[in-house]
Coordinates of N, CA, C and O in Angstrom, one line a residue:
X9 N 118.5 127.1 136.0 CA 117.3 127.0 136.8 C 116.1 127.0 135.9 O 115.1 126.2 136.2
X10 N 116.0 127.7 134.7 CA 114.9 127.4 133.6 C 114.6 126.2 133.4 O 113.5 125.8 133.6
X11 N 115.7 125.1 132.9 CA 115.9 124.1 132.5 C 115.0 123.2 133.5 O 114.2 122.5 133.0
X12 N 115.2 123.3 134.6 CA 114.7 122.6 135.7 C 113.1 122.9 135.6 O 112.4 122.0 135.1
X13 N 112.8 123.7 135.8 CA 111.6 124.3 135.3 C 110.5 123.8 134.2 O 109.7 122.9 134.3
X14 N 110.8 124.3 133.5 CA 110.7 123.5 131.8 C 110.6 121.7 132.1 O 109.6 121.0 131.9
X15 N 112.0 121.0 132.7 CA 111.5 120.0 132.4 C 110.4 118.8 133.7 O 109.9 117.7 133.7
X16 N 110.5 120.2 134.5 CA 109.3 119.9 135.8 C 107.7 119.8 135.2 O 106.9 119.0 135.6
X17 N 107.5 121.0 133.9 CA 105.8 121.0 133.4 C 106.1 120.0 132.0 O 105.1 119.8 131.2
X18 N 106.9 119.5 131.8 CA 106.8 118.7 130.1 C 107.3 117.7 130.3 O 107.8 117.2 129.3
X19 N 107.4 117.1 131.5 CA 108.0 115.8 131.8 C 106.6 114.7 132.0 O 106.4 113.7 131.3
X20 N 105.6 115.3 133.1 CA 104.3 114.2 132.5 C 103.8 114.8 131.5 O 102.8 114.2 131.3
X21 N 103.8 116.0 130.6 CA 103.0 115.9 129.4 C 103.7 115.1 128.4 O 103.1 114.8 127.4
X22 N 105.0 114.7 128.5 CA 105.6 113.7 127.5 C 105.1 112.3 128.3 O 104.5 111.6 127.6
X23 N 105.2 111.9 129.4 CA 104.6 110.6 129.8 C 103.5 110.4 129.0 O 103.3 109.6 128.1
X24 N 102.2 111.5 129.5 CA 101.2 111.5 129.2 C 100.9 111.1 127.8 O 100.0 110.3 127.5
X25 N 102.1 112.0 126.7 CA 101.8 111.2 125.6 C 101.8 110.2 124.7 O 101.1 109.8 123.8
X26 N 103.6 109.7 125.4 CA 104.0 108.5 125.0 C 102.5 107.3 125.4 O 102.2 106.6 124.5
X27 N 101.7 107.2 126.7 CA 101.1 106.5 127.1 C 99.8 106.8 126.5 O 99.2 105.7 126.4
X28 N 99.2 107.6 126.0 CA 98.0 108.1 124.7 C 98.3 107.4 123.2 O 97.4 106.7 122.6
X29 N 99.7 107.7 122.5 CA 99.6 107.2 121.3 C 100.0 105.7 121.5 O 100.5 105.2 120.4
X30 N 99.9 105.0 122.3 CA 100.3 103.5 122.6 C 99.0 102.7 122.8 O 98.9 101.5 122.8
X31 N 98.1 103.6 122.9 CA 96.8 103.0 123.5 C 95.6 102.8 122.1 O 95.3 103.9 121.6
X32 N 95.1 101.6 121.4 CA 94.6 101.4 120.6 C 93.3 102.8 120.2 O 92.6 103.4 121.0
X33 N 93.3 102.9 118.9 CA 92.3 103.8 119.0 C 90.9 103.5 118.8 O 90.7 102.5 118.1
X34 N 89.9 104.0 119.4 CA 88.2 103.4 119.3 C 88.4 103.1 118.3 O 89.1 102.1 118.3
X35 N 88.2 103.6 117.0 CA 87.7 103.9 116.0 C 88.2 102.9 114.9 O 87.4 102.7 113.9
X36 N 89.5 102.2 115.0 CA 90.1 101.4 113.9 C 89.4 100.2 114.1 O 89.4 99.4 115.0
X37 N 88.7 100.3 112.5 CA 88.2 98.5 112.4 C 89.3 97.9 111.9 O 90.4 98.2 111.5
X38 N 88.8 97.1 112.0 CA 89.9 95.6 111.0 C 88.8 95.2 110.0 O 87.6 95.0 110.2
X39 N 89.4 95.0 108.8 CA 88.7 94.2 107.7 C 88.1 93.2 107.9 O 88.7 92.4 108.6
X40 N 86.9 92.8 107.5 CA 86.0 91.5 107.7 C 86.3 90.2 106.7 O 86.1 89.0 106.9
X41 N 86.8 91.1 105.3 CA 87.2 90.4 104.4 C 88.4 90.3 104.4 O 89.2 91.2 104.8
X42 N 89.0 88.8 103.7 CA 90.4 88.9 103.0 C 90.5 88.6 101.5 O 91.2 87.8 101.1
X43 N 89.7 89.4 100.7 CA 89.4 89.7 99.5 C 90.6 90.6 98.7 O 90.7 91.8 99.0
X44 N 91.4 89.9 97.6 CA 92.4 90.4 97.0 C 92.4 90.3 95.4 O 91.8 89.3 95.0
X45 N 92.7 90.6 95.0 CA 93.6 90.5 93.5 C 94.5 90.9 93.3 O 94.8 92.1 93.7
X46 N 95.7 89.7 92.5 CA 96.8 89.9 92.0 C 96.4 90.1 90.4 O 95.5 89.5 89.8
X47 N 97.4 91.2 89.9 CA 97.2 90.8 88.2 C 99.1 91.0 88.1 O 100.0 91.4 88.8
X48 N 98.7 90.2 86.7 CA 100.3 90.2 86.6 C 100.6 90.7 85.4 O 99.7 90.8 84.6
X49 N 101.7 90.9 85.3 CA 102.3 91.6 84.0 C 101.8 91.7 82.8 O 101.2 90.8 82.3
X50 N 102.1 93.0 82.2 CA 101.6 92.1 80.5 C 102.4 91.9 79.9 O 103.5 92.4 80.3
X51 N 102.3 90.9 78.5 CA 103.1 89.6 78.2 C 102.5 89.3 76.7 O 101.3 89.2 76.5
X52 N 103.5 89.1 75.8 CA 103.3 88.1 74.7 C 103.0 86.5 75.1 O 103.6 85.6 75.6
X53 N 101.1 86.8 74.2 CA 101.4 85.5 74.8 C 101.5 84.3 73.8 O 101.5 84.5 72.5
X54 N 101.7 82.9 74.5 CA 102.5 82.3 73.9 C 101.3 81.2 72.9 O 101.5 80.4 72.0
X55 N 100.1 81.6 74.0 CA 99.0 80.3 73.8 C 98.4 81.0 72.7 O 98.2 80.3 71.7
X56 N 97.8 82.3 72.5 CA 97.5 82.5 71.3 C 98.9 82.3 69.9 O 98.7 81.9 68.8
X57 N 99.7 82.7 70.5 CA 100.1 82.6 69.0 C 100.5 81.0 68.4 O 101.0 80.8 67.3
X58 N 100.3 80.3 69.1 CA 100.6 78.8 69.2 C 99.0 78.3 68.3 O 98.9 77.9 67.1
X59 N 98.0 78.4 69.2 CA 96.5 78.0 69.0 C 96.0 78.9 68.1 O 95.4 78.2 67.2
X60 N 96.0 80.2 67.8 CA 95.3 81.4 66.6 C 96.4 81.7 65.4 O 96.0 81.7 64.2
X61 N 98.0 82.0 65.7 CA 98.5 82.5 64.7 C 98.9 83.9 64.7 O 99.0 84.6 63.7
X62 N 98.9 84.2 65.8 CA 99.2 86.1 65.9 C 99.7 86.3 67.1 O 99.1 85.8 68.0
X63 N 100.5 86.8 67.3 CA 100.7 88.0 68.1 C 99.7 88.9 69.3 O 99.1 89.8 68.7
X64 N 99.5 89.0 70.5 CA 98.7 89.4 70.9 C 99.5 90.2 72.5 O 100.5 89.6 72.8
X65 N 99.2 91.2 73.3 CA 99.1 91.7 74.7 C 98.0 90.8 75.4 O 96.8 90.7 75.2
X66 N 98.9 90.2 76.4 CA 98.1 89.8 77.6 C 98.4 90.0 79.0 O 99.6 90.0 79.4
X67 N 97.1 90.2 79.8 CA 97.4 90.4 81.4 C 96.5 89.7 81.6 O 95.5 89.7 81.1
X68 N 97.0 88.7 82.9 CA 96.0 87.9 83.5 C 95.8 88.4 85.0 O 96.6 89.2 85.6
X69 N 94.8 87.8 85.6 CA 94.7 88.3 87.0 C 93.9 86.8 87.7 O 93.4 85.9 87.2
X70 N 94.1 87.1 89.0 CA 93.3 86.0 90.2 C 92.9 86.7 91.1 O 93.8 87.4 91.6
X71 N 91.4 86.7 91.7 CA 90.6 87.2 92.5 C 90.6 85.7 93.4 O 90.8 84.6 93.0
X72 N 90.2 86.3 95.0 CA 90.3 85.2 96.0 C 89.6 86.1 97.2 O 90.0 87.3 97.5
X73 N 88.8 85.6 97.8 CA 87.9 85.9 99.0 C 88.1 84.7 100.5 O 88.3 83.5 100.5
X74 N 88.1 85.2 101.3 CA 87.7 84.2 102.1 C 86.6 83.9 102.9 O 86.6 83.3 104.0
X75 N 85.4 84.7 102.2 CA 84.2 84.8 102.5 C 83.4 84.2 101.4 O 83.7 84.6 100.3
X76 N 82.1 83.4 101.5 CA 81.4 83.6 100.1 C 81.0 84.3 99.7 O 80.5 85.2 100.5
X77 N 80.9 84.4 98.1 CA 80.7 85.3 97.3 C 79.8 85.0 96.5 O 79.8 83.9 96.1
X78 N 78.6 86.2 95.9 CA 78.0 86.2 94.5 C 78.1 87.2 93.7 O 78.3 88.4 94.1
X79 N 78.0 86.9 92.5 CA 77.3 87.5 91.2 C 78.8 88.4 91.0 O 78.8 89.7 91.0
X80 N 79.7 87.8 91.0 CA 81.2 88.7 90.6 C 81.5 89.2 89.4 O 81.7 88.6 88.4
X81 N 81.4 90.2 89.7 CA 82.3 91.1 88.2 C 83.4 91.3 88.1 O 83.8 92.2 88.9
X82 N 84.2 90.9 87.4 CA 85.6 91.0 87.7 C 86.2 91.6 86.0 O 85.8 91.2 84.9
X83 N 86.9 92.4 86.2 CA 87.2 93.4 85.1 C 89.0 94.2 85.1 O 89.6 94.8 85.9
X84 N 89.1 93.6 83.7 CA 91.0 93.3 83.9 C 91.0 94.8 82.4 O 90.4 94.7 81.3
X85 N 91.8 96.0 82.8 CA 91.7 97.1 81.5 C 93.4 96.7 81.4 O 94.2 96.6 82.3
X86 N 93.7 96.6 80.1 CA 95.0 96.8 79.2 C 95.0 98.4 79.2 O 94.0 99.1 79.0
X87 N 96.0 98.7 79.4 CA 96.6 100.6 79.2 C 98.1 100.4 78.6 O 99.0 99.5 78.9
X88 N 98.3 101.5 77.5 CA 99.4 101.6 76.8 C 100.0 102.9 77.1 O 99.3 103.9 77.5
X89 N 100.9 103.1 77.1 CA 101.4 104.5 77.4 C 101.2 105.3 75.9 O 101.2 104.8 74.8
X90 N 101.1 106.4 76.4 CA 101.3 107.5 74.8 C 102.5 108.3 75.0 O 103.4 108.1 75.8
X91 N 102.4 109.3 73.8 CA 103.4 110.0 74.2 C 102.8 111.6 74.2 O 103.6 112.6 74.0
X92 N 101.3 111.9 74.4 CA 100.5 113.0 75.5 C 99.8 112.1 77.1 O 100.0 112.4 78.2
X93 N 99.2 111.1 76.7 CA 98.7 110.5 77.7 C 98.2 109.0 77.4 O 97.9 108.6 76.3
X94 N 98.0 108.0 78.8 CA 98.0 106.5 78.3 C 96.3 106.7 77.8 O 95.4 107.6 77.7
X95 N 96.5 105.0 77.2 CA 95.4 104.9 76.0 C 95.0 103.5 76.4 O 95.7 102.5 76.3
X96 N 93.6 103.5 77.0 CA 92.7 101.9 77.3 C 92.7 101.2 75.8 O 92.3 101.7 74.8
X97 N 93.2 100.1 75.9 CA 93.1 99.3 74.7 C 91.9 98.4 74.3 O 91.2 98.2 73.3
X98 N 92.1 97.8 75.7 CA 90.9 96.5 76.1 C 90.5 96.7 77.4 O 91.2 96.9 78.4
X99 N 89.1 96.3 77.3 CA 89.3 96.0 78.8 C 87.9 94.3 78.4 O 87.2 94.1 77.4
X100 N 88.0 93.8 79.4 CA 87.1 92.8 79.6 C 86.7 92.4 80.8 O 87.5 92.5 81.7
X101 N 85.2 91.9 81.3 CA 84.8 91.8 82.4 C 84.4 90.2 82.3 O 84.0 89.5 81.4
X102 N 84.8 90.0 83.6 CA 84.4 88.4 83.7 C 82.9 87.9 84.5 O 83.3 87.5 85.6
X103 N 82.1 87.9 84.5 CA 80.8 87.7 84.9 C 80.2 86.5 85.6 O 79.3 85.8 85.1
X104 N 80.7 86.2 86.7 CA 79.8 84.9 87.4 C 78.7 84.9 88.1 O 78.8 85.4 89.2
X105 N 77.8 84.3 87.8 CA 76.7 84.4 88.5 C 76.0 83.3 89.5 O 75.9 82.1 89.0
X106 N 75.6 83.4 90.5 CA 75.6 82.8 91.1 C 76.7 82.7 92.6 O 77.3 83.7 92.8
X107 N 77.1 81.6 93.6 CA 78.0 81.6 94.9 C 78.9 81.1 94.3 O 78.8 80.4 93.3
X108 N 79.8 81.5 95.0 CA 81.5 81.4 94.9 C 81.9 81.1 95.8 O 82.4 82.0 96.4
X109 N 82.1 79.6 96.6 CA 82.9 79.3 97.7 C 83.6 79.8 98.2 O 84.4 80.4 97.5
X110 N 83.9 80.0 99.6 CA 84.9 80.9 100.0 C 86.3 80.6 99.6 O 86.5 79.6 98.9
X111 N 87.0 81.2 99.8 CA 88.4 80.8 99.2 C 88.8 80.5 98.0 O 90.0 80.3 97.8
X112 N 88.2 80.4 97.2 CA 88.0 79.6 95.5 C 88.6 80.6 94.9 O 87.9 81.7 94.9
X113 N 90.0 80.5 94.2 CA 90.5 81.1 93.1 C 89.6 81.3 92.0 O 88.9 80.5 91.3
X114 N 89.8 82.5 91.9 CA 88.5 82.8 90.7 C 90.2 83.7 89.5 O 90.9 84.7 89.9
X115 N 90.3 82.8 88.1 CA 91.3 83.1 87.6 C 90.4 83.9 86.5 O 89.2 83.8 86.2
X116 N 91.5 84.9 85.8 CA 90.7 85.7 84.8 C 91.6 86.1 83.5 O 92.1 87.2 83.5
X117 N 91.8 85.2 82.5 CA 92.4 84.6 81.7 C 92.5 85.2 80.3 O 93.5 85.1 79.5
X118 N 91.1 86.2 79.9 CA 90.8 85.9 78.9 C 91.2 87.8 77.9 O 90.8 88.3 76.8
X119 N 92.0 88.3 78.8 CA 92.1 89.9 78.4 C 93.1 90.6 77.9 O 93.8 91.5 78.3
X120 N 93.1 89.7 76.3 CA 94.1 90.2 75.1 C 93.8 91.2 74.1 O 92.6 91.5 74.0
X121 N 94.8 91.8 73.4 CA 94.5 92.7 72.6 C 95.7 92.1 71.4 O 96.7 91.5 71.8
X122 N 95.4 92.5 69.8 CA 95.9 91.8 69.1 C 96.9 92.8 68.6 O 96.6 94.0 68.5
X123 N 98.4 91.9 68.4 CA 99.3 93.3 67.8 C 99.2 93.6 66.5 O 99.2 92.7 65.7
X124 N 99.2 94.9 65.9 CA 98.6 95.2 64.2 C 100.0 95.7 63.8 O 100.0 96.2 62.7
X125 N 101.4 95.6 64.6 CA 102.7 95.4 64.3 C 103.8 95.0 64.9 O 103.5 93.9 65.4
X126 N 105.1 95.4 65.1 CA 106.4 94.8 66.1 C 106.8 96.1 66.8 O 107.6 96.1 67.8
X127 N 106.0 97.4 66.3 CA 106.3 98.8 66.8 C 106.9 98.9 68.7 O 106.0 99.6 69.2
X128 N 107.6 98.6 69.5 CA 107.9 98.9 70.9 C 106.7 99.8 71.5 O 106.4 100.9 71.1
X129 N 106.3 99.2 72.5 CA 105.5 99.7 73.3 C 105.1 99.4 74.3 O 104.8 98.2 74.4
X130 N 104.9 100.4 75.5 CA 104.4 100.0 76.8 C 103.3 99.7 77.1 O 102.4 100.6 76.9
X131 N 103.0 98.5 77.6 CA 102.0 98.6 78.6 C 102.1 98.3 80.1 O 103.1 98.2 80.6
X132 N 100.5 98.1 80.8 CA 100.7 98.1 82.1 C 99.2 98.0 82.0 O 98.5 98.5 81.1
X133 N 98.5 97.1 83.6 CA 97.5 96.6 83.6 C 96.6 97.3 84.8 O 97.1 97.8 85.8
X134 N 95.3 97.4 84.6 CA 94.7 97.4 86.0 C 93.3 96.5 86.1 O 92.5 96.4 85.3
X135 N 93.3 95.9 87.6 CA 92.0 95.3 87.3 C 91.5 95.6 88.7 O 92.3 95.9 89.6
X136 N 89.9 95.4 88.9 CA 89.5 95.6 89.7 C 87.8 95.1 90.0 O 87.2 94.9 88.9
X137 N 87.1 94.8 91.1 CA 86.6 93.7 90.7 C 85.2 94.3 91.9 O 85.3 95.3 92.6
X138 N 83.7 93.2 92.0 CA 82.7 93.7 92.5 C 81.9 92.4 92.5 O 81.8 91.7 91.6
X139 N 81.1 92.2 94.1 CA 80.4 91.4 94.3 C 79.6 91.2 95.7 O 80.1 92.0 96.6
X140 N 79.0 90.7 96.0 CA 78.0 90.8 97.1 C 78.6 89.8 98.0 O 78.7 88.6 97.7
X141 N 79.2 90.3 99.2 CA 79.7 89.5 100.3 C 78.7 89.5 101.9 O 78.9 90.3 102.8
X142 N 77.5 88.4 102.2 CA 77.3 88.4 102.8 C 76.0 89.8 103.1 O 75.9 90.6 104.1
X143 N 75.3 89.5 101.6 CA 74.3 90.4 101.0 C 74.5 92.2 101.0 O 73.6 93.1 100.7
X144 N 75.5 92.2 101.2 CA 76.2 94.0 100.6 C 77.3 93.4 99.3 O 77.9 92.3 99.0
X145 N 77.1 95.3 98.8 CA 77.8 95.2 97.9 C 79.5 95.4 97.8 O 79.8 96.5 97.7
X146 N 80.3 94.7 97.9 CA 81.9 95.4 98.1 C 82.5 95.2 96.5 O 82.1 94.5 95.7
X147 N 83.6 96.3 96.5 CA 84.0 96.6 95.6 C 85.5 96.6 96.5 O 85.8 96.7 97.7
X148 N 86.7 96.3 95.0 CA 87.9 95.8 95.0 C 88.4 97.4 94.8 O 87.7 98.2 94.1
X149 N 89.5 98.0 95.4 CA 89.9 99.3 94.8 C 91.2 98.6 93.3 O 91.9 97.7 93.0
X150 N 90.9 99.4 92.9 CA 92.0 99.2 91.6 C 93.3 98.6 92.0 O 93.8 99.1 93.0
X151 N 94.0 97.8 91.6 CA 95.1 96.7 91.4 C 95.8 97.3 89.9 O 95.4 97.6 88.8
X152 N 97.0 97.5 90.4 CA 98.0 97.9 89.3 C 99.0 96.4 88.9 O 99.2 95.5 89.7
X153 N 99.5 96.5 87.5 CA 100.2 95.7 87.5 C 101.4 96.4 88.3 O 101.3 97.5 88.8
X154 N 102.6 95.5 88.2 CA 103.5 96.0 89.2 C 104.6 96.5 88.0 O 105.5 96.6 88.8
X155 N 105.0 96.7 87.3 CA 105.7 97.1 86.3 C 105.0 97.8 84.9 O 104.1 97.1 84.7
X156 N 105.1 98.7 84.2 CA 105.1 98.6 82.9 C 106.0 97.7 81.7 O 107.1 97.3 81.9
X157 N 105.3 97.6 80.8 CA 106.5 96.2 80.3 C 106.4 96.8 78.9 O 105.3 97.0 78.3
X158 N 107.7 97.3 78.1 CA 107.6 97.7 76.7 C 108.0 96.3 76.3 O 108.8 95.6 76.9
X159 N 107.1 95.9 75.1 CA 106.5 95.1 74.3 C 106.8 95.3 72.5 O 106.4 96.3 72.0
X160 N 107.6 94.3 71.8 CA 107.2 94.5 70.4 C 106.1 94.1 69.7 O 106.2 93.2 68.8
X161 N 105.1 94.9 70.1 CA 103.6 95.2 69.7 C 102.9 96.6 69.7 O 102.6 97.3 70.7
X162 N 102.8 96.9 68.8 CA 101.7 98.1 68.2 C 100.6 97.9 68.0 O 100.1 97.3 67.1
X163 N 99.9 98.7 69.2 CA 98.4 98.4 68.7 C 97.1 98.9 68.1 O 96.1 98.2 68.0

């Protein structure tokens, strides 16, 4: 007889709620932008040691909007692991000034660090990036590379 009971008062408070959490909430925007960066691994690369003669850590990255864009800062940091805590090696910022078509791959190419031996070591990337969309300011949250990559380079 409980049972009956019981499920006579919690029978529409469960309707009730299955039909509340189904129902969109006020409050959720959707993004205006589809503004991303990929960065990709770091890597020996192949073009300096071909064109300079050395050995070098590289991470590259690509920024893409589908809004126009100005005055972008775009900024790729090299990190090594330690063995108390990681260590910024490089970082570099890419600076364009001026509109950025919507959609226009904006590539960021230039963010090596030179190896000073063959020592094994990790790294791992992050970049993150800033620019005026539609006269405010938006900022990119931090982009990780997707792996750490041990490297025969000491830096």
């Amino acid at each position: 007889m409980a049972t009956k009971r019981i499920s006579k008062h919690f029978g529409p408070l469960i309707v009730a709620s299955l039909v509340l959490n189904t129902l969109p909430a006020e409050a959720e925007t959707k993004p205006k932008t589809k503004c991303n960066i990929r960065i990709d691994n770091a890597h020996i690369s192949k073009s300096l040691k071909l064109r300079r003669g050395f050995d070098a850590v590289k991470i590259n990255a690509q920024s893409n909007c589908n809004l126009d864009m100005s005055n972008l800062s775009f900024t790729i940091e090299i990190h090594k692991h330690g063995f108390l805590r990681n260590h910024r090696v490089r970082e570099r910022t890419l600076l364009i000034d001026g509109v950025i078509p919507a959609n226009k791959k904006i590539e960021h190419k230039q963010t090596w660090v030179k190896c000073k031996n063959t020592r094994p070591s990790s790294y791992f990337g992050i970049a993150y990036a800033s620019g005026f969309v539609s006269g405010k300011l938006v900022r990119t949250p931090r982009t990780y590379t997707n792996n750490s990559v041990l490297l025969p380079c000491g830096t």
